[in-house]
Amino acid sequence: MPAKRLPTLEDVAARAGVSRATASRVVNMDPRVGSAAREAVQTAVTELGYRPNRNARSLVRPEPDSIAVVVPEAEDRVFTDPFFASLLASITQSLADSPVQVLLAMGQPGNSLKIERYLRGGYTDGAIVVSHHRDDHIWQVLTETRLPAVYVGRPYVGDVGIPYVDVNNHAGGRLAAEHLVTAGRRCIGTITGAMDMAAGEDRLAGWRQGLHEAGLPDDLVEHGDFSSESGAQAVARLLARQPELDGLFVASDLMAVAAIHELQGRGIRVPEDVAVVGFDDSQAAQLTRPPLTTLQNPVAQMATTAVSMLMGLLEEQPASSVVLETELVHRASA
Amino acid sequence: MPAKRLPTLEDVAARAGVSRATASRVVNMDPRVGSAAREAVQTAVTELGYRPNRNARSLVRPEPDSIAVVVPEAEDRVFTDPFFASLLASITQSLADSPVQVLLAMGQPGNSLKIERYLRGGYTDGAIVVSHHRDDHIWQVLTETRLPAVYVGRPYVGDVGIPYVDVNNHAGGRLAAEHLVTAGRRCIGTITGAMDMAAGEDRLAGWRQGLHEAGLPDDLVEHGDFSSESGAQAVARLLARQPELDGLFVASDLMAVAAIHELQGRGIRVPEDVAVVGFDDSQAAQLTRPPLTTLQNPVAQMATTAVSMLMGLLEEQPASSVVLETELVHRASA
DNA sequence: GAACGTCGTGAGAGCGCTCTCACGGTGTGA
DNA sequence: TCACACCGTGAGAGCGCTCTCACGACGTTC
């Protein structure tokens, strides 16, 4: 069986009895085409089921037509964690009016080979990379191939010559600590995020500084990895170490909600017995009982900033990194 | 300023002192290249930051390289509704090992123009379309352009010549009704999904049949649209109409969870006063209190089926629609 | 009636790449 | 020593499209 060849512009032109150039004009809505020719071409297009070959077009007219959103995390995680979900939603939304398409590339953190191959492969004109782990080498690929790129969340390894947008995680951790101290808590613990990510480290460092300034010990630390389960497990370890716990900063709402569930399951009241501060101000923060006191993570703003930075890069305008401020959202949990 | 030209294979070849053909062989890992030439080319590639031009390559070697997942729903909805989220996760996962890229196209249900333009534009080699509303004309575009496509969820308008994967929504509705009847409930209502979607209609029709067979009235119907808020509002209307309500089938878990919240907020106990059956068996079904009795929606299976159907279509193998069965998952809410 | 636009159209180059074909050099067997 | 296979390499065609340029057919103007 001969491979079914898709109709080309040449076929359309032949059927309409015009030249390929004229057919191209009709398809591209060039106004200077006679109405007879125009109609003939349009008919031929629908009759043949003609679809322009994007590759051929882009080859001639090299305009950026897709950017990749790269999330080096497992697929289910990406769609489950409200941080990623709302970030992706915001990114797509800010590109909704542009002709640029969004390509979603995900993959296990350890196995970024597929992603690297993809970025090297020239599939895309630019990349927004979300969530950088210490052992990711994606930034090297980006640098080597000079692919226009922006990070959301400062890369763990520091300045790699690729601009980023981030929230001030350090200030957030410190605000959380201060709030708990002001509320009269004296035995304050924390559940960190993933420690191979800047967000995890910075929030912890900020919290430490806050406690340090209040003259309180800062060693009640258990590590999570931003996932729900890790939050529940970490709070259990924390309680085992220190039953007197009366204040808790959790580095993400997702973990905080799980931690609160765990506390309540053990008959520990929030905020009466343990005051809990989260991070992200996700939708869940409002729905949980009690509503979660948390730090605002300006996800939508990070998304639009990242997008406009990248669009700038595509037009050769240099971009510099941006760090957005965060605020404490005071609700009932602390 | 002259537009910065990206390095081409020609540039790489020149720098490496070989012909374009040899450079191409190295880039494509063709084994029959001498090691001297190979190394020279590899050096030139990194020095120039060469990325192959996908368009040029695909022009010559026309292999499918991307499929679009089209969801004619608002962006935030797509990432918030666990049905879409897990479907998308599963689709991406089933394509993880294939070189095919996933393109995510979303958009307000009313405004499918951008999506239509996109499908017509030849950006993609195939499409998986999720969630069809009555007024969507996407299927017409697909038919006209003969773009290989698969629906997840039977299109509202019936057979449009495009194969689909779906769950047996009718059977699900009926199972829900039967379960409530068997549990001794006599005043049974339902909150429907969007009535311009086949899933909404079929689940209602199945529920009706179940009640009809039990000799019970089937007019206690309030319409939702699958969103959380609509679930809460619909249950309020239902209670206003019929305070005696003692059984409830809600066409999605997301709405069911909201409905239960609303009921509990009014001091109505679940399942003692009102037994509730959901649909989807999403993760939330297990976490809510009480855990939700619901109908299993084999999302992962639908995803893999849709993907393999589409991959088949890309290789010119015809595909026929598949309807998967559903089962009641018995938990505490009914 | 000549000179000059304007408008619709076609011919043809060329985008960056892959792949076929041809060719010279080297190794192997008779 | 010659015939042949084989291997690494280069020349060149051509993928489907856009876009420039040229050209003929008409007005329009003086």
mmCIF file of N, CA, C and O in Angstrom, chain A residues 19-98:
data_model
loop_
_atom_site.group_PDB
_atom_site.id
_atom_site.type_symbol
_atom_site.label_atom_id
_atom_site.label_comp_id
_atom_site.label_asym_id
_atom_site.label_seq_id
_atom_site.Cartn_x
_atom_site.Cartn_y
_atom_site.Cartn_z
ATOM 1 N N SER A 19 -2.194 29.096 -9.796
ATOM 2 C CA SER A 19 -0.810 28.764 -9.443
ATOM 3 C C SER A 19 -0.701 28.557 -7.941
ATOM 4 O O SER A 19 -1.555 28.971 -7.170
ATOM 5 N N ARG A 20 0.391 27.926 -7.546
ATOM 6 C CA ARG A 20 0.615 27.677 -6.129
ATOM 7 C C ARG A 20 0.651 28.990 -5.346
ATOM 8 O O ARG A 20 0.138 29.095 -4.249
ATOM 9 N N ALA A 21 1.221 30.008 -5.975
ATOM 10 C CA ALA A 21 1.313 31.306 -5.302
ATOM 11 C C ALA A 21 -0.064 31.840 -4.957
ATOM 12 O O ALA A 21 -0.305 32.303 -3.836
ATOM 13 N N THR A 22 -0.967 31.759 -5.890
ATOM 14 C CA THR A 22 -2.317 32.260 -5.630
ATOM 15 C C THR A 22 -3.001 31.446 -4.541
ATOM 16 O O THR A 22 -3.636 31.993 -3.631
ATOM 17 N N ALA A 23 -2.846 30.150 -4.621
ATOM 18 C CA ALA A 23 -3.437 29.297 -3.586
ATOM 19 C C ALA A 23 -2.898 29.694 -2.218
ATOM 20 O O ALA A 23 -3.647 29.835 -1.249
ATOM 21 N N SER A 24 -1.601 29.915 -2.155
ATOM 22 C CA SER A 24 -0.990 30.328 -0.899
ATOM 23 C C SER A 24 -1.604 31.631 -0.416
ATOM 24 O O SER A 24 -1.898 31.797 0.770
ATOM 25 N N ARG A 25 -1.815 32.565 -1.331
ATOM 26 C CA ARG A 25 -2.410 33.854 -0.936
ATOM 27 C C ARG A 25 -3.789 33.656 -0.320
ATOM 28 O O ARG A 25 -4.128 34.271 0.676
ATOM 29 N N VAL A 26 -4.575 32.801 -0.919
ATOM 30 C CA VAL A 26 -5.923 32.575 -0.387
ATOM 31 C C VAL A 26 -5.842 31.990 1.015
ATOM 32 O O VAL A 26 -6.496 32.463 1.945
ATOM 33 N N VAL A 27 -5.016 30.986 1.151
ATOM 34 C CA VAL A 27 -4.891 30.324 2.450
ATOM 35 C C VAL A 27 -4.427 31.322 3.514
ATOM 36 O O VAL A 27 -4.855 31.269 4.667
ATOM 37 N N ASN A 28 -3.570 32.246 3.115
ATOM 38 C CA ASN A 28 -3.058 33.212 4.082
ATOM 39 C C ASN A 28 -3.862 34.510 4.116
ATOM 40 O O ASN A 28 -3.422 35.490 4.687
ATOM 41 N N MET A 29 -4.998 34.486 3.486
ATOM 42 C CA MET A 29 -5.920 35.618 3.515
ATOM 43 C C MET A 29 -5.294 36.913 3.034
ATOM 44 O O MET A 29 -5.549 37.984 3.573
ATOM 45 N N ASP A 30 -4.504 36.789 2.015
ATOM 46 C CA ASP A 30 -3.972 37.968 1.341
ATOM 47 C C ASP A 30 -5.125 38.580 0.547
ATOM 48 O O ASP A 30 -5.775 37.892 -0.236
ATOM 49 N N PRO A 31 -5.385 39.870 0.736
ATOM 50 C CA PRO A 31 -6.591 40.459 0.120
ATOM 51 C C PRO A 31 -6.527 40.566 -1.408
ATOM 52 O O PRO A 31 -7.558 40.544 -2.069
ATOM 53 N N ARG A 32 -5.344 40.677 -1.962
ATOM 54 C CA ARG A 32 -5.282 40.957 -3.396
ATOM 55 C C ARG A 32 -5.352 39.680 -4.229
ATOM 56 O O ARG A 32 -4.385 39.277 -4.868
ATOM 57 N N VAL A 33 -6.514 39.066 -4.176
ATOM 58 C CA VAL A 33 -6.790 37.907 -5.017
ATOM 59 C C VAL A 33 -8.197 38.094 -5.564
ATOM 60 O O VAL A 33 -9.095 38.510 -4.836
ATOM 61 N N GLY A 34 -8.371 37.809 -6.815
ATOM 62 C CA GLY A 34 -9.687 37.955 -7.427
ATOM 63 C C GLY A 34 -10.684 36.993 -6.801
ATOM 64 O O GLY A 34 -10.309 35.939 -6.313
ATOM 65 N N SER A 35 -11.957 37.385 -6.801
ATOM 66 C CA SER A 35 -12.937 36.590 -6.079
ATOM 67 C C SER A 35 -13.152 35.230 -6.731
ATOM 68 O O SER A 35 -13.419 34.248 -6.051
ATOM 69 N N ALA A 36 -13.028 35.159 -8.045
ATOM 70 C CA ALA A 36 -13.201 33.871 -8.719
ATOM 71 C C ALA A 36 -12.124 32.896 -8.257
ATOM 72 O O ALA A 36 -12.418 31.781 -7.805
ATOM 73 N N ALA A 37 -10.900 33.339 -8.324
ATOM 74 C CA ALA A 37 -9.778 32.505 -7.909
ATOM 75 C C ALA A 37 -9.924 32.127 -6.443
ATOM 76 O O ALA A 37 -9.741 30.978 -6.058
ATOM 77 N N ARG A 38 -10.293 33.108 -5.639
ATOM 78 C CA ARG A 38 -10.440 32.862 -4.197
ATOM 79 C C ARG A 38 -11.422 31.719 -3.941
ATOM 80 O O ARG A 38 -11.135 30.786 -3.192
ATOM 81 N N GLU A 39 -12.562 31.815 -4.567
ATOM 82 C CA GLU A 39 -13.579 30.786 -4.321
ATOM 83 C C GLU A 39 -13.142 29.422 -4.820
ATOM 84 O O GLU A 39 -13.345 28.403 -4.144
ATOM 85 N N ALA A 40 -12.525 29.419 -5.976
ATOM 86 C CA ALA A 40 -12.061 28.143 -6.524
ATOM 87 C C ALA A 40 -11.103 27.478 -5.553
ATOM 88 O O ALA A 40 -11.185 26.270 -5.280
ATOM 89 N N VAL A 41 -10.213 28.268 -4.999
ATOM 90 C CA VAL A 41 -9.228 27.714 -4.070
ATOM 91 C C VAL A 41 -9.917 27.214 -2.801
ATOM 92 O O VAL A 41 -9.651 26.107 -2.333
ATOM 93 N N GLN A 42 -10.829 28.020 -2.280
ATOM 94 C CA GLN A 42 -11.506 27.618 -1.047
ATOM 95 C C GLN A 42 -12.250 26.299 -1.225
ATOM 96 O O GLN A 42 -12.229 25.437 -0.343
ATOM 97 N N THR A 43 -12.897 26.169 -2.363
ATOM 98 C CA THR A 43 -13.593 24.919 -2.636
ATOM 99 C C THR A 43 -12.607 23.758 -2.659
ATOM 100 O O THR A 43 -12.828 22.719 -2.036
ATOM 101 N N ALA A 44 -11.522 23.961 -3.378
ATOM 102 C CA ALA A 44 -10.519 22.895 -3.482
ATOM 103 C C ALA A 44 -9.987 22.507 -2.108
ATOM 104 O O ALA A 44 -9.780 21.324 -1.820
ATOM 105 N N VAL A 45 -9.801 23.510 -1.252
ATOM 106 C CA VAL A 45 -9.277 23.245 0.091
ATOM 107 C C VAL A 45 -10.198 22.307 0.853
ATOM 108 O O VAL A 45 -9.767 21.289 1.391
ATOM 109 N N THR A 46 -11.484 22.625 0.867
ATOM 110 C CA THR A 46 -12.396 21.763 1.629
ATOM 111 C C THR A 46 -12.575 20.407 0.960
ATOM 112 O O THR A 46 -12.653 19.391 1.636
ATOM 113 N N GLU A 47 -12.609 20.408 -0.373
ATOM 114 C CA GLU A 47 -12.796 19.129 -1.051
ATOM 115 C C GLU A 47 -11.647 18.165 -0.788
ATOM 116 O O GLU A 47 -11.843 16.970 -0.624
ATOM 117 N N LEU A 48 -10.452 18.720 -0.763
ATOM 118 C CA LEU A 48 -9.290 17.853 -0.558
ATOM 119 C C LEU A 48 -8.983 17.645 0.921
ATOM 120 O O LEU A 48 -8.175 16.802 1.275
ATOM 121 N N GLY A 49 -9.619 18.428 1.773
ATOM 122 C CA GLY A 49 -9.286 18.350 3.180
ATOM 123 C C GLY A 49 -7.866 18.836 3.425
ATOM 124 O O GLY A 49 -7.106 18.265 4.193
ATOM 125 N N TYR A 50 -7.526 19.914 2.741
ATOM 126 C CA TYR A 50 -6.158 20.412 2.825
ATOM 127 C C TYR A 50 -5.863 21.066 4.169
ATOM 128 O O TYR A 50 -6.649 21.859 4.675
ATOM 129 N N ARG A 51 -4.725 20.672 4.744
ATOM 130 C CA ARG A 51 -4.195 21.344 5.924
ATOM 131 C C ARG A 51 -2.805 21.810 5.587
ATOM 132 O O ARG A 51 -2.002 21.011 5.108
ATOM 133 N N PRO A 52 -2.491 23.071 5.822
ATOM 134 C CA PRO A 52 -1.138 23.525 5.484
ATOM 135 C C PRO A 52 -0.103 22.763 6.288
ATOM 136 O O PRO A 52 -0.347 22.368 7.422
ATOM 137 N N ASN A 53 1.026 22.551 5.712
ATOM 138 C CA ASN A 53 2.126 21.896 6.405
ATOM 139 C C ASN A 53 2.897 22.951 7.186
ATOM 140 O O ASN A 53 3.631 23.765 6.638
ATOM 141 N N ARG A 54 2.679 22.869 8.490
ATOM 142 C CA ARG A 54 3.284 23.854 9.388
ATOM 143 C C ARG A 54 4.805 23.914 9.246
ATOM 144 O O ARG A 54 5.415 24.965 9.365
ATOM 145 N N ASN A 55 5.387 22.757 9.035
ATOM 146 C CA ASN A 55 6.847 22.706 8.970
ATOM 147 C C ASN A 55 7.365 23.499 7.789
ATOM 148 O O ASN A 55 8.308 24.267 7.922
ATOM 149 N N ALA A 56 6.729 23.286 6.674
ATOM 150 C CA ALA A 56 7.166 24.002 5.488
ATOM 151 C C ALA A 56 6.982 25.493 5.675
ATOM 152 O O ALA A 56 7.838 26.311 5.335
ATOM 153 N N ARG A 57 5.868 25.855 6.247
ATOM 154 C CA ARG A 57 5.607 27.272 6.450
ATOM 155 C C ARG A 57 6.629 27.886 7.398
ATOM 156 O O ARG A 57 7.206 28.937 7.119
ATOM 157 N N SER A 58 6.851 27.212 8.514
ATOM 158 C CA SER A 58 7.753 27.771 9.513
ATOM 159 C C SER A 58 9.188 27.813 9.002
ATOM 160 O O SER A 58 9.993 28.621 9.448
ATOM 161 N N LEU A 59 9.469 26.919 8.101
ATOM 162 C CA LEU A 59 10.811 26.895 7.537
ATOM 163 C C LEU A 59 11.085 28.212 6.802
ATOM 164 O O LEU A 59 12.151 28.800 6.926
ATOM 165 N N VAL A 60 10.089 28.636 6.071
ATOM 166 C CA VAL A 60 10.241 29.860 5.292
ATOM 167 C C VAL A 60 10.084 31.097 6.167
ATOM 168 O O VAL A 60 10.823 32.060 6.050
ATOM 169 N N ARG A 61 9.088 31.061 7.020
ATOM 170 C CA ARG A 61 8.809 32.229 7.853
ATOM 171 C C ARG A 61 9.056 31.853 9.314
ATOM 172 O O ARG A 61 8.158 31.411 10.002
ATOM 173 N N PRO A 62 10.289 32.026 9.757
ATOM 174 C CA PRO A 62 10.653 31.467 11.053
ATOM 175 C C PRO A 62 10.184 32.327 12.217
ATOM 176 O O PRO A 62 10.959 33.053 12.808
ATOM 177 N N GLU A 63 8.924 32.226 12.545
ATOM 178 C CA GLU A 63 8.411 32.910 13.729
ATOM 179 C C GLU A 63 8.255 31.891 14.846
ATOM 180 O O GLU A 63 7.906 30.752 14.586
ATOM 181 N N PRO A 64 8.499 32.332 16.066
ATOM 182 C CA PRO A 64 8.325 31.374 17.162
ATOM 183 C C PRO A 64 6.883 30.903 17.199
ATOM 184 O O PRO A 64 5.966 31.701 17.096
ATOM 185 N N ASP A 65 6.670 29.617 17.315
ATOM 186 C CA ASP A 65 5.284 29.178 17.367
ATOM 187 C C ASP A 65 4.957 28.268 18.540
ATOM 188 O O ASP A 65 3.825 27.890 18.712
ATOM 189 N N SER A 66 5.949 27.932 19.331
ATOM 190 C CA SER A 66 5.601 27.170 20.521
ATOM 191 C C SER A 66 6.651 27.370 21.605
ATOM 192 O O SER A 66 7.834 27.527 21.321
ATOM 193 N N ILE A 67 6.200 27.393 22.820
ATOM 194 C CA ILE A 67 7.147 27.385 23.919
ATOM 195 C C ILE A 67 6.812 26.199 24.809
ATOM 196 O O ILE A 67 5.664 25.769 24.881
ATOM 197 N N ALA A 68 7.832 25.679 25.441
ATOM 198 C CA ALA A 68 7.632 24.505 26.279
ATOM 199 C C ALA A 68 7.555 24.918 27.738
ATOM 200 O O ALA A 68 8.311 25.776 28.179
ATOM 201 N N VAL A 69 6.622 24.338 28.436
ATOM 202 C CA VAL A 69 6.618 24.476 29.884
ATOM 203 C C VAL A 69 7.158 23.163 30.429
ATOM 204 O O VAL A 69 6.553 22.115 30.237
ATOM 205 N N VAL A 70 8.308 23.246 31.044
ATOM 206 C CA VAL A 70 8.997 22.041 31.483
ATOM 207 C C VAL A 70 8.854 21.895 32.993
ATOM 208 O O VAL A 70 9.186 22.810 33.735
ATOM 209 N N VAL A 71 8.315 20.774 33.413
ATOM 210 C CA VAL A 71 8.190 20.518 34.843
ATOM 211 C C VAL A 71 8.848 19.175 35.138
ATOM 212 O O VAL A 71 8.298 18.133 34.829
ATOM 213 N N PRO A 72 10.045 19.219 35.715
ATOM 214 C CA PRO A 72 10.742 17.963 35.975
ATOM 215 C C PRO A 72 10.182 17.254 37.194
ATOM 216 O O PRO A 72 10.876 17.025 38.178
ATOM 217 N N GLU A 73 8.904 16.927 37.135
ATOM 218 C CA GLU A 73 8.234 16.204 38.216
ATOM 219 C C GLU A 73 7.330 15.166 37.567
ATOM 220 O O GLU A 73 6.960 15.302 36.410
ATOM 221 N N ALA A 74 6.950 14.170 38.332
ATOM 222 C CA ALA A 74 6.087 13.132 37.793
ATOM 223 C C ALA A 74 4.743 13.715 37.361
ATOM 224 O O ALA A 74 4.236 14.664 37.955
ATOM 225 N N GLU A 75 4.169 13.133 36.327
ATOM 226 C CA GLU A 75 2.936 13.645 35.739
ATOM 227 C C GLU A 75 1.821 13.833 36.758
ATOM 228 O O GLU A 75 1.180 14.889 36.813
ATOM 229 N N ASP A 76 1.571 12.802 37.562
ATOM 230 C CA ASP A 76 0.426 12.904 38.461
ATOM 231 C C ASP A 76 0.663 14.015 39.489
ATOM 232 O O ASP A 76 -0.257 14.721 39.869
ATOM 233 N N ARG A 77 1.898 14.168 39.878
ATOM 234 C CA ARG A 77 2.254 15.225 40.810
ATOM 235 C C ARG A 77 1.907 16.599 40.237
ATOM 236 O O ARG A 77 1.325 17.448 40.904
ATOM 237 N N VAL A 78 2.274 16.794 38.989
ATOM 238 C CA VAL A 78 2.063 18.087 38.345
ATOM 239 C C VAL A 78 0.594 18.481 38.351
ATOM 240 O O VAL A 78 0.243 19.632 38.575
ATOM 241 N N PHE A 79 -0.246 17.484 38.105
ATOM 242 C CA PHE A 79 -1.659 17.815 38.019
ATOM 243 C C PHE A 79 -2.343 17.805 39.380
ATOM 244 O O PHE A 79 -3.472 18.244 39.515
ATOM 245 N N THR A 80 -1.673 17.274 40.377
ATOM 246 C CA THR A 80 -2.285 17.158 41.688
ATOM 247 C C THR A 80 -1.918 18.322 42.587
ATOM 248 O O THR A 80 -2.721 18.797 43.380
ATOM 249 N N ASP A 81 -0.683 18.769 42.477
ATOM 250 C CA ASP A 81 -0.231 19.851 43.330
ATOM 251 C C ASP A 81 -0.811 21.175 42.836
ATOM 252 O O ASP A 81 -0.586 21.570 41.696
ATOM 253 N N PRO A 82 -1.581 21.843 43.695
ATOM 254 C CA PRO A 82 -2.237 23.069 43.245
ATOM 255 C C PRO A 82 -1.259 24.153 42.807
ATOM 256 O O PRO A 82 -1.616 25.002 42.000
ATOM 257 N N PHE A 83 -0.037 24.106 43.309
ATOM 258 C CA PHE A 83 0.943 25.104 42.877
ATOM 259 C C PHE A 83 1.223 24.967 41.393
ATOM 260 O O PHE A 83 1.103 25.918 40.625
ATOM 261 N N PHE A 84 1.560 23.759 40.968
ATOM 262 C CA PHE A 84 1.805 23.535 39.547
ATOM 263 C C PHE A 84 0.556 23.800 38.726
ATOM 264 O O PHE A 84 0.590 24.436 37.691
ATOM 265 N N ALA A 85 -0.546 23.268 39.240
ATOM 266 C CA ALA A 85 -1.793 23.389 38.490
ATOM 267 C C ALA A 85 -2.129 24.843 38.213
ATOM 268 O O ALA A 85 -2.397 25.223 37.072
ATOM 269 N N SER A 86 -2.074 25.676 39.246
ATOM 270 C CA SER A 86 -2.483 27.058 38.985
ATOM 271 C C SER A 86 -1.413 27.796 38.198
ATOM 272 O O SER A 86 -1.726 28.679 37.400
ATOM 273 N N LEU A 87 -0.171 27.402 38.377
ATOM 274 C CA LEU A 87 0.883 28.029 37.580
ATOM 275 C C LEU A 87 0.677 27.725 36.099
ATOM 276 O O LEU A 87 0.710 28.615 35.247
ATOM 277 N N LEU A 88 0.430 26.451 35.806
ATOM 278 C CA LEU A 88 0.209 26.063 34.417
ATOM 279 C C LEU A 88 -1.013 26.761 33.840
ATOM 280 O O LEU A 88 -0.990 27.252 32.713
ATOM 281 N N ALA A 89 -2.061 26.812 34.643
ATOM 282 C CA ALA A 89 -3.273 27.472 34.171
ATOM 283 C C ALA A 89 -2.974 28.931 33.840
ATOM 284 O O ALA A 89 -3.377 29.443 32.798
ATOM 285 N N SER A 90 -2.234 29.596 34.717
ATOM 286 C CA SER A 90 -1.925 31.001 34.486
ATOM 287 C C SER A 90 -1.031 31.187 33.272
ATOM 288 O O SER A 90 -1.214 32.111 32.486
ATOM 289 N N ILE A 91 -0.064 30.320 33.110
ATOM 290 C CA ILE A 91 0.826 30.441 31.957
ATOM 291 C C ILE A 91 0.029 30.284 30.664
ATOM 292 O O ILE A 91 0.133 31.098 29.754
ATOM 293 N N THR A 92 -0.782 29.247 30.603
ATOM 294 C CA THR A 92 -1.583 29.041 29.393
ATOM 295 C C THR A 92 -2.502 30.228 29.158
ATOM 296 O O THR A 92 -2.688 30.659 28.026
ATOM 297 N N GLN A 93 -3.063 30.720 30.246
ATOM 298 C CA GLN A 93 -3.980 31.839 30.093
ATOM 299 C C GLN A 93 -3.267 33.079 29.556
ATOM 300 O O GLN A 93 -3.792 33.769 28.698
ATOM 301 N N SER A 94 -2.058 33.329 30.043
ATOM 302 C CA SER A 94 -1.396 34.549 29.548
ATOM 303 C C SER A 94 -0.944 34.392 28.107
ATOM 304 O O SER A 94 -0.633 35.367 27.447
ATOM 305 N N LEU A 95 -0.934 33.178 27.615
ATOM 306 C CA LEU A 95 -0.570 32.981 26.220
ATOM 307 C C LEU A 95 -1.783 32.747 25.331
ATOM 308 O O LEU A 95 -1.652 32.508 24.138
ATOM 309 N N ALA A 96 -2.959 32.851 25.954
ATOM 310 C CA ALA A 96 -4.179 32.508 25.220
ATOM 311 C C ALA A 96 -4.379 33.411 24.002
ATOM 312 O O ALA A 96 -4.847 32.961 22.965
ATOM 313 N N ASP A 97 -4.001 34.668 24.115
ATOM 314 C CA ASP A 97 -4.234 35.581 23.003
ATOM 315 C C ASP A 97 -3.084 35.609 22.011
ATOM 316 O O ASP A 97 -3.176 36.274 20.975
ATOM 317 N N SER A 98 -2.014 34.921 22.342
ATOM 318 C CA SER A 98 -0.894 34.925 21.426
ATOM 319 C C SER A 98 -0.984 33.681 20.554
ATOM 320 O O SER A 98 -1.594 32.689 20.914
#
